[in-house]
PDB file of C-alpha atoms and ligand atoms in Angstrom:
ATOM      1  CA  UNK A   1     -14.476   7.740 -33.901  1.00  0.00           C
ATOM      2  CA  UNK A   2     -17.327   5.158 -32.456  1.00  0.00           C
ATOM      3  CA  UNK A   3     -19.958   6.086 -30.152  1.00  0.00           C
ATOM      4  CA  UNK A   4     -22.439   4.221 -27.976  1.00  0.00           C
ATOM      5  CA  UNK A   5     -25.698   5.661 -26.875  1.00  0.00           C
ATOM      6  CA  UNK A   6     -25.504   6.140 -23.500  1.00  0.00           C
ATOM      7  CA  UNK A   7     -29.195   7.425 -22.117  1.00  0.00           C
ATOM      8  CA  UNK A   8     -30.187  10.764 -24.217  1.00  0.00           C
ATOM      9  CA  UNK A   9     -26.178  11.169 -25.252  1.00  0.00           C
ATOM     10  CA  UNK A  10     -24.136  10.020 -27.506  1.00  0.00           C
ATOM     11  CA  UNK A  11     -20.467   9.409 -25.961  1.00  0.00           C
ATOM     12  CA  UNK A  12     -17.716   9.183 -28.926  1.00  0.00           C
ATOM     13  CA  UNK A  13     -14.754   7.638 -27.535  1.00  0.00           C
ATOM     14  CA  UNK A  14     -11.471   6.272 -28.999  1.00  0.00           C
ATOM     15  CA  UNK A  15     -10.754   2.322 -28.428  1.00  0.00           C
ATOM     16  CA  UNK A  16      -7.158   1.225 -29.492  1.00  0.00           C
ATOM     17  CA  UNK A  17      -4.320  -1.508 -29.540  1.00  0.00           C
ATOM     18  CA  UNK A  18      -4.510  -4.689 -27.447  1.00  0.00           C
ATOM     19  CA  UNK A  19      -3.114  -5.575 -23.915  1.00  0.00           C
ATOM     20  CA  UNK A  20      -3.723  -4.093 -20.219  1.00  0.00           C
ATOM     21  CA  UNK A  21      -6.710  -1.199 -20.595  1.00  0.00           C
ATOM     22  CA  UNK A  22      -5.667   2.275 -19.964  1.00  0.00           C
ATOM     23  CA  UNK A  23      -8.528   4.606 -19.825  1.00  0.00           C
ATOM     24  CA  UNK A  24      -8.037   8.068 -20.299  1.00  0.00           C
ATOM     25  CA  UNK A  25     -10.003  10.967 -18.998  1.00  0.00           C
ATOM     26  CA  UNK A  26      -9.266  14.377 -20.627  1.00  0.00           C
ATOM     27  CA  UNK A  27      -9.222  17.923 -18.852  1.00  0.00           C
ATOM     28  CA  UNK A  28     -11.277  20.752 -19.771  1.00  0.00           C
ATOM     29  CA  UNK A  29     -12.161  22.435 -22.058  1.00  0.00           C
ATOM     30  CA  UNK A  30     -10.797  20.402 -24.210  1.00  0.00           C
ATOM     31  CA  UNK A  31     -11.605  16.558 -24.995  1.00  0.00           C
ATOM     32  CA  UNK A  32     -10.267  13.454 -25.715  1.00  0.00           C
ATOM     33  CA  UNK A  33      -8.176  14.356 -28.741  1.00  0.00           C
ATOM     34  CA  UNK A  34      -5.888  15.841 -26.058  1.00  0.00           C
ATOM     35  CA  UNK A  35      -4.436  12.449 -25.967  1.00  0.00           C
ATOM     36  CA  UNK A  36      -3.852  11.721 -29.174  1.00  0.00           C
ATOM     37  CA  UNK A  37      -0.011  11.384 -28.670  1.00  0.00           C
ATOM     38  CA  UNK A  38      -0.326   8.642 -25.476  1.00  0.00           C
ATOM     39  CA  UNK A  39      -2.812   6.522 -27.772  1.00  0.00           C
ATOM     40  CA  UNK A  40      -0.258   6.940 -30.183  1.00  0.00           C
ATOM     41  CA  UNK A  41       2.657   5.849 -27.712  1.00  0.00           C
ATOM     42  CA  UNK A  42       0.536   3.139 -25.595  1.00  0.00           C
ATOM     43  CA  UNK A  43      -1.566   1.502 -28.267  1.00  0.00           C
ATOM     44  CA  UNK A  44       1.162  -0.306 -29.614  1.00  0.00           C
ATOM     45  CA  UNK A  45       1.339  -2.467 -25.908  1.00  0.00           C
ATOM     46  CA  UNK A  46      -1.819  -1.500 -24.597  1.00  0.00           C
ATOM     47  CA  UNK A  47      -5.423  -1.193 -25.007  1.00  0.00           C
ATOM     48  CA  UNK A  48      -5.895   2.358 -24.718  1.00  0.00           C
ATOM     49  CA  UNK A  49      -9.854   3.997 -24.794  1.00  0.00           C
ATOM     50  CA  UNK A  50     -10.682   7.541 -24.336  1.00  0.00           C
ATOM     51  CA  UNK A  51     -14.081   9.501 -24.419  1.00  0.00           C
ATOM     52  CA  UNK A  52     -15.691  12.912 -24.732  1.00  0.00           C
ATOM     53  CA  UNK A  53     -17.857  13.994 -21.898  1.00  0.00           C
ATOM     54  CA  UNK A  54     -21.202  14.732 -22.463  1.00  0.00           C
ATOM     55  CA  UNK A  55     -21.002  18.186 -23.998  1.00  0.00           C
ATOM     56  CA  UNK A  56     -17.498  18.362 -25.328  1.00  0.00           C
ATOM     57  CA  UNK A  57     -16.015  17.394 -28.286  1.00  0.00           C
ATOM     58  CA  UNK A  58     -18.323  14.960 -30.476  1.00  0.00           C
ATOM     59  CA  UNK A  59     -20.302  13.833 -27.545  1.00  0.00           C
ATOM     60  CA  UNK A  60     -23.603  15.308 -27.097  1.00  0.00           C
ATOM     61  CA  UNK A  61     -26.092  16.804 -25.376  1.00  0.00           C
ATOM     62  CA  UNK A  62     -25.182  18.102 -22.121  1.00  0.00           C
ATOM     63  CA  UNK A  63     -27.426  18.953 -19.422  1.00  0.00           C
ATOM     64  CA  UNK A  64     -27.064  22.351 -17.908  1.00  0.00           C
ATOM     65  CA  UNK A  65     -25.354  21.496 -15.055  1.00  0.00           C
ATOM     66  CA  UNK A  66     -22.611  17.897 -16.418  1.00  0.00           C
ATOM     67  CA  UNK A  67     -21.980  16.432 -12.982  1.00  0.00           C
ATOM     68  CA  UNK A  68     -18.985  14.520 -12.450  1.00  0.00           C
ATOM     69  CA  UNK A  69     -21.343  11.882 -11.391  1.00  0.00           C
ATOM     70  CA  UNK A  70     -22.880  12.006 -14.546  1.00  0.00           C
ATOM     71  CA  UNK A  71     -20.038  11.490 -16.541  1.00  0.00           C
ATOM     72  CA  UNK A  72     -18.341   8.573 -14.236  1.00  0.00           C
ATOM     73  CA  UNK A  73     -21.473   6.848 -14.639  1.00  0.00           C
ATOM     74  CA  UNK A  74     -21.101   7.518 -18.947  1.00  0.00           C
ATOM     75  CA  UNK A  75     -17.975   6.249 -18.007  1.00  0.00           C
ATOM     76  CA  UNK A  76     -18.415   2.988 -16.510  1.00  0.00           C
ATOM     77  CA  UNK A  77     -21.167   2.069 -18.641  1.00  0.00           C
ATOM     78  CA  UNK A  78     -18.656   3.034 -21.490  1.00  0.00           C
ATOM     79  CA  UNK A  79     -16.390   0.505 -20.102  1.00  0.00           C
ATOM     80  CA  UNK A  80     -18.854  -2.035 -19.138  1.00  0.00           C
ATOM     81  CA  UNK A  81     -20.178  -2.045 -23.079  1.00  0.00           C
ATOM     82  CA  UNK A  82     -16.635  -2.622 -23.733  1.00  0.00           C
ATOM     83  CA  UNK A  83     -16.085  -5.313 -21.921  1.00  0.00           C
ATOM     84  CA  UNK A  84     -13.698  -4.049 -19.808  1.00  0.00           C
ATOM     85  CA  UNK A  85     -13.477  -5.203 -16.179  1.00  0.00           C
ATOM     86  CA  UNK A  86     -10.576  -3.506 -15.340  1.00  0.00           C
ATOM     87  CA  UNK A  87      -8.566  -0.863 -16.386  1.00  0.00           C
ATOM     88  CA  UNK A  88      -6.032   1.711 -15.182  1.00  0.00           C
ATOM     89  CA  UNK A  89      -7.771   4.836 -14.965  1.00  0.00           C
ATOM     90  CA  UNK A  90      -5.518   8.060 -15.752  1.00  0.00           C
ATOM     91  CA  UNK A  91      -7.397  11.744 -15.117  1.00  0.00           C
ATOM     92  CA  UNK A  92      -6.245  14.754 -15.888  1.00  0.00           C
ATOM     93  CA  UNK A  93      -7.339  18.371 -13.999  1.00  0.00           C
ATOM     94  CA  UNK A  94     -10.735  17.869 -15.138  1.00  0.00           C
ATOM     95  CA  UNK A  95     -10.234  14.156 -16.077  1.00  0.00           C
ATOM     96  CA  UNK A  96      -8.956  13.868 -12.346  1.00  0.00           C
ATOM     97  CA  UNK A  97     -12.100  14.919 -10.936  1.00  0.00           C
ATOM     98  CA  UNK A  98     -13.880  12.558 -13.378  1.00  0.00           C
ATOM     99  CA  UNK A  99     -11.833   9.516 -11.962  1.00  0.00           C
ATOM    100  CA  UNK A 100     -12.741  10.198  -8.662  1.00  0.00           C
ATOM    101  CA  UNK A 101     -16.058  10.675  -9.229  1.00  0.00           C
ATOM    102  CA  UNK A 102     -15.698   6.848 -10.843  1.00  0.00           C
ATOM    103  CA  UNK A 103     -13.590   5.628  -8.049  1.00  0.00           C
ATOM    104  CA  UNK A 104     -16.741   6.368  -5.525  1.00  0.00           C
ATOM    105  CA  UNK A 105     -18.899   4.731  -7.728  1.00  0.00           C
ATOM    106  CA  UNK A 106     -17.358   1.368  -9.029  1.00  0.00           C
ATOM    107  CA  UNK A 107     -14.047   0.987  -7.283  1.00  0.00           C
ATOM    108  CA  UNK A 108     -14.157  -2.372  -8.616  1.00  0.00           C
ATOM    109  CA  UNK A 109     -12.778  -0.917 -11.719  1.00  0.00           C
ATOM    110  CA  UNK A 110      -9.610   0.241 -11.024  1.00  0.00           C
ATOM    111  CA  UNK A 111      -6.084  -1.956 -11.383  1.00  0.00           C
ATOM    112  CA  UNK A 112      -4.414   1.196 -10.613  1.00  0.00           C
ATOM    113  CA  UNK A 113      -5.511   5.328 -10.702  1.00  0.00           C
ATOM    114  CA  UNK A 114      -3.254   7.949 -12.004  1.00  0.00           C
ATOM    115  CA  UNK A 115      -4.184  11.855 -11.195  1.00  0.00           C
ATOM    116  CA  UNK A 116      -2.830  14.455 -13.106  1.00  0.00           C
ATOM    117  CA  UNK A 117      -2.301  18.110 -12.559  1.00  0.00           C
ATOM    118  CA  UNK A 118      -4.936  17.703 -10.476  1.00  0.00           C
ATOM    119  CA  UNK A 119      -6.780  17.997  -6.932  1.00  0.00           C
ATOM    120  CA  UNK A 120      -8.978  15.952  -4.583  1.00  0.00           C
ATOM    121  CA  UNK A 121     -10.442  19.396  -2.742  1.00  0.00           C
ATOM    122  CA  UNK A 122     -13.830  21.639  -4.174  1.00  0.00           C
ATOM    123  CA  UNK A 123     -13.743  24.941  -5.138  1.00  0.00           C
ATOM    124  CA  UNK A 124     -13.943  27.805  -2.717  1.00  0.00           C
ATOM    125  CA  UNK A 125     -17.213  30.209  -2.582  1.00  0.00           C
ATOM    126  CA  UNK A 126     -15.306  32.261  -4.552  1.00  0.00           C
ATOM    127  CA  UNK A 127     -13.866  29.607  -6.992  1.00  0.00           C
ATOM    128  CA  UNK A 128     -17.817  28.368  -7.581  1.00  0.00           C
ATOM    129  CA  UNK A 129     -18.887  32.049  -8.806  1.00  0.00           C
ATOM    130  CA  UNK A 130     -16.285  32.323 -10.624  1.00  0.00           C
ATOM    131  CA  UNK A 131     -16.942  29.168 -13.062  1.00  0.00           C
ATOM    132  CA  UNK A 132     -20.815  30.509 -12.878  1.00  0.00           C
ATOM    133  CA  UNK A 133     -19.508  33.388 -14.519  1.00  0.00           C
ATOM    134  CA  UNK A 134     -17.108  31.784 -16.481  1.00  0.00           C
ATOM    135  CA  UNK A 135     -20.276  29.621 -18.219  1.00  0.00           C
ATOM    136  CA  UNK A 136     -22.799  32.793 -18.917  1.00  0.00           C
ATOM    137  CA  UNK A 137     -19.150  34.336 -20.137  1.00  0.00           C
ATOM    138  CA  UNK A 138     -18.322  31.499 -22.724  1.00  0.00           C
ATOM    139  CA  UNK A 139     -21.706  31.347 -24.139  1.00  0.00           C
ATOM    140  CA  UNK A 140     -21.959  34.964 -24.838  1.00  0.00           C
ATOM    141  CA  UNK A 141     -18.168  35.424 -26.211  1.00  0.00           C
ATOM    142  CA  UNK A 142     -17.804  31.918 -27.582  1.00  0.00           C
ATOM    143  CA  UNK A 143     -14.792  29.967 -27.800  1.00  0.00           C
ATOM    144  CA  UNK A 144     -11.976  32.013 -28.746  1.00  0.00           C
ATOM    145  CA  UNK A 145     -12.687  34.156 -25.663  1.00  0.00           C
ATOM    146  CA  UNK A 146     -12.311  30.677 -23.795  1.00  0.00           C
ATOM    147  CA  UNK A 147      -9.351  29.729 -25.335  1.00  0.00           C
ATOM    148  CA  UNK A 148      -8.031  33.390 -24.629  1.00  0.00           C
ATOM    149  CA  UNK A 149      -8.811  33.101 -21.026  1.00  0.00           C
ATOM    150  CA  UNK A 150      -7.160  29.591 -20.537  1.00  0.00           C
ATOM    151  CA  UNK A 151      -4.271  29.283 -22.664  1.00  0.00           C
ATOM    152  CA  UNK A 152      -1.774  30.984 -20.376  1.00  0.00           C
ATOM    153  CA  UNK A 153      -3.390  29.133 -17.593  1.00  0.00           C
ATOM    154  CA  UNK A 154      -3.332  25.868 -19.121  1.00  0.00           C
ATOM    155  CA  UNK A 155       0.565  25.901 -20.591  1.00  0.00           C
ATOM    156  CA  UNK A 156       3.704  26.637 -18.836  1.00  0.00           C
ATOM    157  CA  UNK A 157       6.198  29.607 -19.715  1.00  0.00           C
ATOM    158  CA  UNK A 158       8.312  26.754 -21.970  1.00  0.00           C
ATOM    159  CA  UNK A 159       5.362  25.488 -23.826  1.00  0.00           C
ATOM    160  CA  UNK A 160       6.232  24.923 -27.858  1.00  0.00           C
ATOM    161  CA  UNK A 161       3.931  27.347 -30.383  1.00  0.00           C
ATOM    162  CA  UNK A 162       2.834  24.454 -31.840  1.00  0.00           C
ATOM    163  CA  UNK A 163       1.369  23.007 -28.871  1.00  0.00           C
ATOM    164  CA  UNK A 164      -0.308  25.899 -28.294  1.00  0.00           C
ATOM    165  CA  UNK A 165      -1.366  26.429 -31.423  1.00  0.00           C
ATOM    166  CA  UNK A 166      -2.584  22.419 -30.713  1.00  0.00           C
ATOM    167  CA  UNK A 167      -4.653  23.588 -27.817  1.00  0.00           C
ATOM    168  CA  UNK A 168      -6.213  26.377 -29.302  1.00  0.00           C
ATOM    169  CA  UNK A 169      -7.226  23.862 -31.821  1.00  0.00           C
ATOM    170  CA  UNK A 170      -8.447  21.418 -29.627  1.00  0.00           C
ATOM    171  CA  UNK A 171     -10.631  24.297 -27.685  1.00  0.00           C
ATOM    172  CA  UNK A 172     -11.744  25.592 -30.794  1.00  0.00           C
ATOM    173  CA  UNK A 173     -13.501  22.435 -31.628  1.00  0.00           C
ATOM    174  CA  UNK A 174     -15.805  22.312 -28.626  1.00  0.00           C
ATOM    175  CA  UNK A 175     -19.185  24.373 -28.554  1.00  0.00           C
ATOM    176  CA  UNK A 176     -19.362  26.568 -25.780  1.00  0.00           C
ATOM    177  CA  UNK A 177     -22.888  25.048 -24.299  1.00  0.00           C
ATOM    178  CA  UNK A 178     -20.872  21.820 -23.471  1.00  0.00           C
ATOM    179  CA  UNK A 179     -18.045  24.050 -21.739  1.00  0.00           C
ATOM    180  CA  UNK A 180     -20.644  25.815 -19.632  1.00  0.00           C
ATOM    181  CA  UNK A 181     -21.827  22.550 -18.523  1.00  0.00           C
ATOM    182  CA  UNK A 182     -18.599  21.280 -17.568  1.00  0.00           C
ATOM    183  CA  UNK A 183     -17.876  24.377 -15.589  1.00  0.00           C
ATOM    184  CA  UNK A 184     -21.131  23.706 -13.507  1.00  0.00           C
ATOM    185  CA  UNK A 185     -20.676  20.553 -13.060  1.00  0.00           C
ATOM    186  CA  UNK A 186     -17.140  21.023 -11.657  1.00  0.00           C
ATOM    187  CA  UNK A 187     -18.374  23.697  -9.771  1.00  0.00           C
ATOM    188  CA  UNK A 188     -20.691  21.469  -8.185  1.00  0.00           C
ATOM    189  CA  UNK A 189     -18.385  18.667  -7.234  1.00  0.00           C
ATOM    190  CA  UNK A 190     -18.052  16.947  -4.102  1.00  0.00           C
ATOM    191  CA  UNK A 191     -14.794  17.311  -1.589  1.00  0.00           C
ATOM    192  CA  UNK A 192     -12.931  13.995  -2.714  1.00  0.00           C
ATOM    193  CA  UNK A 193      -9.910  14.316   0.169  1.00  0.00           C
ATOM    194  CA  UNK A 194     -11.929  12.070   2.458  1.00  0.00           C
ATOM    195  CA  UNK A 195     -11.816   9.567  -0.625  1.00  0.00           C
ATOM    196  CA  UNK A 196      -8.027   9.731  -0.694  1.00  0.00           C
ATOM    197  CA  UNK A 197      -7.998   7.763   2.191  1.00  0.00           C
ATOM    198  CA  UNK A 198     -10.135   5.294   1.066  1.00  0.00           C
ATOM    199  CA  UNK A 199      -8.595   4.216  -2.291  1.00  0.00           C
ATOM    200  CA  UNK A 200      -7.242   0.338  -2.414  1.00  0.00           C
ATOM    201  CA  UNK A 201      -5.933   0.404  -5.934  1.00  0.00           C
ATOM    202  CA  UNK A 202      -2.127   1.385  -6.949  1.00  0.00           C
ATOM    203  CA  UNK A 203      -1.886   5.028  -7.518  1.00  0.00           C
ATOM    204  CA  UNK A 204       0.535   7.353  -9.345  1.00  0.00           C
ATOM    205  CA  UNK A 205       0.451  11.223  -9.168  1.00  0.00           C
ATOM    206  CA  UNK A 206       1.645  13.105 -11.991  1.00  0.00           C
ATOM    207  CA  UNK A 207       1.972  16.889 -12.002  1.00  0.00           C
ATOM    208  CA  UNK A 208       4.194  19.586 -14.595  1.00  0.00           C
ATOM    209  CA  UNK A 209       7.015  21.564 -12.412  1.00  0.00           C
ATOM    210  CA  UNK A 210       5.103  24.033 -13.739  1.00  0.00           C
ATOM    211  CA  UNK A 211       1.532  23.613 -13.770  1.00  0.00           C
ATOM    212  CA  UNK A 212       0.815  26.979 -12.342  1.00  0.00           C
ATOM    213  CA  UNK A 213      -3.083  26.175 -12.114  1.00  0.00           C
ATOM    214  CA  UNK A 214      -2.580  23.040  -9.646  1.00  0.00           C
ATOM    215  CA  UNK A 215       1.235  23.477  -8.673  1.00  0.00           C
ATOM    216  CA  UNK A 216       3.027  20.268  -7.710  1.00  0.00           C
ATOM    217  CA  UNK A 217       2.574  21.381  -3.872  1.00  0.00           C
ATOM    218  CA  UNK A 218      -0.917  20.031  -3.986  1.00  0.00           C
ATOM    219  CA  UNK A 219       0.091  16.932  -5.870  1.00  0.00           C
ATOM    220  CA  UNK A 220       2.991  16.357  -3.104  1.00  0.00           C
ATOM    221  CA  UNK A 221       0.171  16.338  -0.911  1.00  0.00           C
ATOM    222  CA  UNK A 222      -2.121  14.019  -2.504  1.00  0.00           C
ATOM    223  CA  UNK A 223       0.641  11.405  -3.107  1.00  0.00           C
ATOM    224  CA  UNK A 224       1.502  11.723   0.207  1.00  0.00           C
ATOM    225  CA  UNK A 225      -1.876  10.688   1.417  1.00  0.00           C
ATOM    226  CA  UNK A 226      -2.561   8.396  -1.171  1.00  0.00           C
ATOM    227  CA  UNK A 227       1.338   6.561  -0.673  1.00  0.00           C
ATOM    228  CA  UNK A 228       1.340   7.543  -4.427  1.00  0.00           C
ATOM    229  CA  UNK A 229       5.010   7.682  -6.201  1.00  0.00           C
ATOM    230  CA  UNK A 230       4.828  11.481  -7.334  1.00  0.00           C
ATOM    231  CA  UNK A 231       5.889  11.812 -11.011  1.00  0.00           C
ATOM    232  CA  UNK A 232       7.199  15.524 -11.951  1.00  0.00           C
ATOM    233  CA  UNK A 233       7.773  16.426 -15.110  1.00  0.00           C
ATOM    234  CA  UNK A 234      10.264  18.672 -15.743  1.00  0.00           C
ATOM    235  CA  UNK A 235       9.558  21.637 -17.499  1.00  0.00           C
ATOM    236  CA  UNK A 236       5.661  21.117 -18.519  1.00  0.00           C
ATOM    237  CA  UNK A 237       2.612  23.065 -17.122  1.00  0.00           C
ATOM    238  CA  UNK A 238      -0.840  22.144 -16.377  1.00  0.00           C
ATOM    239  CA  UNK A 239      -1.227  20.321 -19.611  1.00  0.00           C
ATOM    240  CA  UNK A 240       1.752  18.110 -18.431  1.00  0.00           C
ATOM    241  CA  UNK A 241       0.829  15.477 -21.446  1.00  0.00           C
ATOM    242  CA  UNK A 242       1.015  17.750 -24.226  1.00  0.00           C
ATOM    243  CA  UNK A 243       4.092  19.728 -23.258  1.00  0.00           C
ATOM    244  CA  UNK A 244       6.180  16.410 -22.162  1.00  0.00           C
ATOM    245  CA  UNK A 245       4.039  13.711 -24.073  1.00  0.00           C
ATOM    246  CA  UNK A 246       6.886  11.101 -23.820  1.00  0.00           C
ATOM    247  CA  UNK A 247       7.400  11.458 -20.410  1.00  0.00           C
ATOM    248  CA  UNK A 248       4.112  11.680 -19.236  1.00  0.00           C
ATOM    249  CA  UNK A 249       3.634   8.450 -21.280  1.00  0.00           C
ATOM    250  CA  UNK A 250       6.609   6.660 -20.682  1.00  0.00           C
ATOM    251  CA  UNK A 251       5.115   7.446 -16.678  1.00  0.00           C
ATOM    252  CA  UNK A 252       1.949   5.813 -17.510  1.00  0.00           C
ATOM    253  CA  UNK A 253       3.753   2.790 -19.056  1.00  0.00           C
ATOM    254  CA  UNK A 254       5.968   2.432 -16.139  1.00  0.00           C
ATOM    255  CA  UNK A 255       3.176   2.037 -13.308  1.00  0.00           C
ATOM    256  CA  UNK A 256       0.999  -0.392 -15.999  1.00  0.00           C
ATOM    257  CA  UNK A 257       4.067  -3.032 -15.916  1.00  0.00           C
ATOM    258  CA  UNK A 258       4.301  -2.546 -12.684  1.00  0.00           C
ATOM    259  CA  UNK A 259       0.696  -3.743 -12.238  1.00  0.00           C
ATOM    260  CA  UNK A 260       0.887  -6.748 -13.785  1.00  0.00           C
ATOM    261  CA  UNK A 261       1.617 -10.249 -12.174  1.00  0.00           C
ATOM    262  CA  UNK A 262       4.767 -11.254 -12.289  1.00  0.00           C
ATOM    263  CA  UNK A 263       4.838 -14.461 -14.167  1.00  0.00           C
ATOM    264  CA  UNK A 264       5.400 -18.002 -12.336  1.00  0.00           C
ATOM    265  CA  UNK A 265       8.936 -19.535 -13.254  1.00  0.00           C
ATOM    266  CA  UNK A 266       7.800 -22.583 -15.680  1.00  0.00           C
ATOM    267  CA  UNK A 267       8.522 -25.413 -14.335  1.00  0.00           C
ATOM    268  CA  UNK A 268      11.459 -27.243 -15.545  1.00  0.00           C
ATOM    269  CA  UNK A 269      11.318 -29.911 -18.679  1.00  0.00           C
ATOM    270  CA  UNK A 270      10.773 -33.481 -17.133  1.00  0.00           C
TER     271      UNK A 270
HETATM  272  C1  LIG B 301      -8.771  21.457 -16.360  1.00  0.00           C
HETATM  273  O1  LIG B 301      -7.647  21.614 -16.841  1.00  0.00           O
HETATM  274  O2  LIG B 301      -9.428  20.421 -16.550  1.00  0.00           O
HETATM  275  C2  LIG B 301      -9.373  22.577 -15.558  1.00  0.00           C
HETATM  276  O3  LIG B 301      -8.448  23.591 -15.414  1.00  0.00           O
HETATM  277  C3  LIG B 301      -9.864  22.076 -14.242  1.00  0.00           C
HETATM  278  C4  LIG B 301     -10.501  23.141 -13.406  1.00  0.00           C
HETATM  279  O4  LIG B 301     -10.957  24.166 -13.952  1.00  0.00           O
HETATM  280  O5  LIG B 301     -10.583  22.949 -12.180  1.00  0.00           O
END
């Protein structure tokens, strides 16, 4: 897995196949190998590139508090190193937020944004303690007590052992200093509803039937102010990509085709 030093961090990302960008942003607290079966699926028509946040999976450090600021700005200078001017941007839960965040900053970015099991509102006064605790929680019990906690939050009733075995793999792998971070950065986020309003770009809205942690009522909601098409995938919870990876890619693939320009008629021979 490359990385490119970005400031004090080193971001590890994932940069494969050719053709229209798709950038991925994972949810937490897992990272970017969450994706590994839409690279899989897209890379063989697209260019697809995924990263670790600051803090999570191989990329490293994170400050105390990982802003989603913060890591849209890792994020478009990931890009920008890449040489990528444009992509379709594709966030899920935590990975939503992310894209938002990335949206305020360089809309200039975006040939279309995809949110996933996700919302556009901050947390509640309670919600915001509750991560706080969460953090001093995860780095004195480590991460099987995260993984414990968000398991049956983060996979629907139908979910396949070996996905969640896959999960609790995925969690496992992340050091519980980065997770803390995340959870006070997302804590800390901004409202982004007032955004919806002011996105340009083509938009998609994905969401599991039943993602019990952001139910498809506040997706509905979100594509309705956006003028999104709302995806729902029967079936899948919160980790909508994992539980119904076909699906959710097949989705993605639909709404990229749909992006591109259709091509002129050639002329005819002389
Ligand atoms: C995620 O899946 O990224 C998290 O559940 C998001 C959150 O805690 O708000």
């Amino acid at each position: 897995m490359p990385r490119i030093r970005i400031g004090d961090a080193d971001i590890h990302y994932e940069d494969a196949g050719r053709g229209p960008v798709v950038f991925l942003l994972h949810a937490f607290p897992l990272h970017s190998g969450m994706w590994r079966p839409q690279i899989d699926l897209l890379a063989r028509e697209h260019r697809v590139i995924a990263m670790d946040y600051r803090g999570l999976g191989r990329s490293g450090p994170a400050p105390e508090v990982a802003t989603m600021e913060l890591l849209a700005s890792d994020a478009a200078e990931l890009l920008a190193r890449l040489g990528v001017a444009h992509a379709t941007v594709a966030g899920l839960s935590m990975g939503g937020y992310v894209a938002l965040a990335l949206y305020r900053k360089s809309p200039q970015l975006f040939r279309g944004l995809v949110l996933c099991d996700t919302r556009a509102g901050p947390d509640s006064a309670e919600g915001r303690e509750g991560r706080h605790r969460f953090a001093q929680d995860a780095l004195a019990k480590g991460m099987g007590w995260v993984a414990d906690q968000m398991i049956p939050k983060l996979l629907g009733p139908n979910a396949a052992e070996e996905v969640v075995k896959r999960v609790r793999a995925l969690i496992g792998e992340n050091d519980p200093r980065g997770v803390a971070a995340a959870q006070r950065g997302m804590a800390a986020r901004p409202d982004s509803e007032p955004l919806l309003k002011q996105v340009r770009c083509p938009t998609l809205v994905m969401v599991g039937s039943e993602d019990s942690l952001t139910p498809p009522s506040i997706s509905e909601e979100m594509a309705a102010t956006l003028g999104a098409r709302l995806a729902l995938l029967p079936g899948a919870g919160h980790l909508a990509n994992l539980e119904s990876p076909k699906l959710f890619a097949g989705e993605l693939a639909c709404f990229i085709a749909g992006l591109e320009t259709p091509r002129r008629a050639q002329p005819p021979p002389l």
